Structure formats: C-alpha cells, structure tokens
XYZ file of C-alpha atoms in Angstrom:
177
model
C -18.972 17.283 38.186
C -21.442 14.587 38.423
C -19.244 12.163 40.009
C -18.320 14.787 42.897
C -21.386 16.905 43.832
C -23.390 14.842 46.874
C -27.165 13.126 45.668
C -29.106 15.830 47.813
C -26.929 19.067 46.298
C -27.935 17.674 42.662
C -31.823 17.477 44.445
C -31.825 20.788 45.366
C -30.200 22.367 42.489
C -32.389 20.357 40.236
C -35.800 21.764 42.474
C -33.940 25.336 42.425
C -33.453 25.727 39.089
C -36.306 23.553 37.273
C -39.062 23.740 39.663
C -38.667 27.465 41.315
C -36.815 29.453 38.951
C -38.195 28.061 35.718
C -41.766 26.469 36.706
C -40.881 23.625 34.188
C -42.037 20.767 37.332
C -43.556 20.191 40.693
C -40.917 19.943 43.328
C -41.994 16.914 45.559
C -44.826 14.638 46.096
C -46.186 11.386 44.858
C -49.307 10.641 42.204
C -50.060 7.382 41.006
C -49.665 6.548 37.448
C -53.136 5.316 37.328
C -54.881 8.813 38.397
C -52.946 10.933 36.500
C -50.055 9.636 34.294
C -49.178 13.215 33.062
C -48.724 14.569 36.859
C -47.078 11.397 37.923
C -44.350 10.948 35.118
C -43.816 15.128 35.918
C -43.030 14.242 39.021
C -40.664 11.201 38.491
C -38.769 13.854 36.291
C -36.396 15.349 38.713
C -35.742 12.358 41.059
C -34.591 10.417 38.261
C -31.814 13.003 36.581
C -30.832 13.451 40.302
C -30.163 9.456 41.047
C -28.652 9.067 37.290
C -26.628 12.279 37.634
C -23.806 9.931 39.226
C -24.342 7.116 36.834
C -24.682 9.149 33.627
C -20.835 10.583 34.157
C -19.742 6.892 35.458
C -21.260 5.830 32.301
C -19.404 8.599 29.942
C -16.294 7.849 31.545
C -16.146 3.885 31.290
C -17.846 4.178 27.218
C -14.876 6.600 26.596
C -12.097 4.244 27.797
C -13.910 1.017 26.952
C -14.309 2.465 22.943
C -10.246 3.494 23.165
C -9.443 0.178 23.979
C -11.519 -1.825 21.410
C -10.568 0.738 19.009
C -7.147 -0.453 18.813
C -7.744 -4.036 18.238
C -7.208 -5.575 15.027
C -10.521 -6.749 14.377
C -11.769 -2.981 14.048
C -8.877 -2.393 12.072
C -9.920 -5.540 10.366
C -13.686 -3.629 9.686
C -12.314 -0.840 8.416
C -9.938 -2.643 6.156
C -12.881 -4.062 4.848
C -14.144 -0.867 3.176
C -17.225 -0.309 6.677
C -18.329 3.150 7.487
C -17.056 4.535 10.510
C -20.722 4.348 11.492
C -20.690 0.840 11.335
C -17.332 0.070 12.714
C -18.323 1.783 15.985
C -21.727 0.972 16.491
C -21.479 -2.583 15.198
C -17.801 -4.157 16.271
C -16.693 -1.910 18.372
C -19.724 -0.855 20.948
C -20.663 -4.136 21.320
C -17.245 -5.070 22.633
C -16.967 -2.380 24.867
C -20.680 -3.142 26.688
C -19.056 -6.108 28.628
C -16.895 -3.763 31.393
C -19.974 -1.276 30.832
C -22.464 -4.334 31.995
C -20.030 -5.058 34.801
C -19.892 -1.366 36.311
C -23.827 -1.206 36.085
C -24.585 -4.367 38.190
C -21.880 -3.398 40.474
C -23.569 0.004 41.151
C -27.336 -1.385 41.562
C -26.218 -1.337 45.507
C -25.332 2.226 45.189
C -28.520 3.668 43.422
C -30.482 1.720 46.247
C -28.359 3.297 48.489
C -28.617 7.142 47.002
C -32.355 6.397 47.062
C -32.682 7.148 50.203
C -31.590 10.615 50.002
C -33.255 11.070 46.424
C -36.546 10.198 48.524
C -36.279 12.533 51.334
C -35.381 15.308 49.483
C -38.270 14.882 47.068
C -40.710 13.789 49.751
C -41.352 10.646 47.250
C -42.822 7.523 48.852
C -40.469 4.666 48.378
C -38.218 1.957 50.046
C -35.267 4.023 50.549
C -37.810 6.282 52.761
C -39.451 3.677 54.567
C -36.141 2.498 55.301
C -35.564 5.705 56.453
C -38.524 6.017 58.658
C -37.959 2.241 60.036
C -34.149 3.414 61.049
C -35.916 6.386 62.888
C -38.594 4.541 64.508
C -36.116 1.981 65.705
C -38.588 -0.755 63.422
C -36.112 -3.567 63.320
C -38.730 -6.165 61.529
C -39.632 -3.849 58.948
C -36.163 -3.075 58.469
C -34.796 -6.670 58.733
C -37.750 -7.399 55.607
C -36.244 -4.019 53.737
C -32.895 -5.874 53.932
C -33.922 -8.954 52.459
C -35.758 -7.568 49.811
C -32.963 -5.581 48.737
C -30.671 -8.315 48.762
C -32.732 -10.634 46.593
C -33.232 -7.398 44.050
C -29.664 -7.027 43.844
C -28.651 -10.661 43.852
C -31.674 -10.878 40.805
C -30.229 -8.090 39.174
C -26.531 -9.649 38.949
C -28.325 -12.527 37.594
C -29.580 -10.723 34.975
C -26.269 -8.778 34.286
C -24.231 -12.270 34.114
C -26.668 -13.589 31.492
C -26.360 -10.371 29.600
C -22.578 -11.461 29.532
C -23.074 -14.623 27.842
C -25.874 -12.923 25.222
C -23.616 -9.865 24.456
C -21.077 -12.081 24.109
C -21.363 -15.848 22.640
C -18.255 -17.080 23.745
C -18.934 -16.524 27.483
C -20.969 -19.694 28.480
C -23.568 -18.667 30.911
C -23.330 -22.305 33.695
C-alpha cells in the first residue's frame, strides 16, 4: 500500500484522519524551531510519515529479502553452530550484512524524496525548496531555478558520498579510494 498510493493521497489522508477527524495535529503551516519547538516539531509530524510512507515499505521490503539471503549463508549457520542466540545471530552477523543493498537503495532514492518534496510541500503549505521550486517553475524564474538545480545536485552528489563511505565502514573489506 505504501509503495502504490500517490505522495499527495497519503497528505490528505494523513490531514483527514489525524488533523480533522482526530485533532491529534495542525494541518499546514510553518513555525520555526526557535519560537516554539513544541508547535514546530507538531507540525513536521505529518509531512514526514507522508514523504517516508514510500520509503518505510521500500525499506520493509529490501530488509525482508536482504535478511533471507544472509540467512542462508554459512557464516550464520556458522553463529549458530557456535551455541549464539538467535538475538545475536540476527542483529549481529546477519543485519549487518544485509545493510549494504539497504545503503545502496537509500542513496539511490535521495533524488526521489527531493522529488516527492515538492508535493509533500504544497499540500502542507510548508515553506521549503521543493515549493520554491515550485513557485520558480510558475513564475517562469529560470535563475532561481537554475541555483535550485545546482544545489540539489551537490546535496545528492554529497549524499552518495556519504553512502559510499558507509560501504567501506559497514563493511572493512570494501576499500573506500
């Protein structure tokens, strides 16, 4: 379900069910975290489950096969052999063999979640570069949108930086060059 259902229907649902129905949250608007960090981490609340909705079943999906896979290998069988809880056989061997195609599917989606930003920020009326990107498509602001590019480029490129030296610390016998 979260892979299927559109950014904006998981906005709206989220606002109908959490912010009208139940009064749990405000709906939309920005405060600043230095005014009022109670109001302002409120209303980060809903944008953020609606951006990660995608990501949290992406996530699920690739643990799930990733864990199947190591589980088989004979160095688990190995742990276990050994006289390990299952506890530690999982969250010890295992998990930390399956992160590497886990840290791969992340940095690959970091374009996406700028991407789904945009929508996340309309439909929460939430100040942010998605929206000014938004705006600067609308008001035909090609400088503006030329500097939105580039700064999205060098936060992605910096962010696959950051994923390929995760590589080498998650695991030692990558080299990071």
């Amino acid at each position: 379900l979260g892979s299927s259902v559109p950014l904006f229907v998981v906005g709206y649902v989220l606002i109908l069910i959490c912010a009208i129905d139940l009064r749990w949250l405000p709906v939309q608007g920005f405060v600043s975290f230095s005014s009022d960090f109670g109001k302002a981490f409120a209303r980060l609340i809903l944008p953020s489950l609606a951006l990660s909705s995608v990501y949290i079943a992406l996530i699920a999906r690739m643990t799930r096969a990733s864990l199947l896979d190591v589980l088989n290998e004979d160095f688990v069988r190995t742990a276990r052999a050994k006289g390990l809880r299952e506890t530690r056989v999982i969250g010890i061997h295992a998990l930390g063999n399956a992160m590497l195609p886990l840290v791969t599917m992340l940095g690959m989606q970091i374009g996406a979640s700028l991407g789904g930003s945009v929508v996340i920020e309309s439909v929460f009326a939430w100040p942010g570069l998605g929206r000014l990107a938004y705006e600067a498509i609308n008001s035909r602001d090609t400088n503006l949108l030329i500097g939105i590019v580039l700064f999205s480029s060098f936060l992605v490129i910096l962010l696959n930086l950051i994923v390929d030296l995760l590589y080498s610390w998650l695991d030692p016998r990558i080299e990071a060059n």
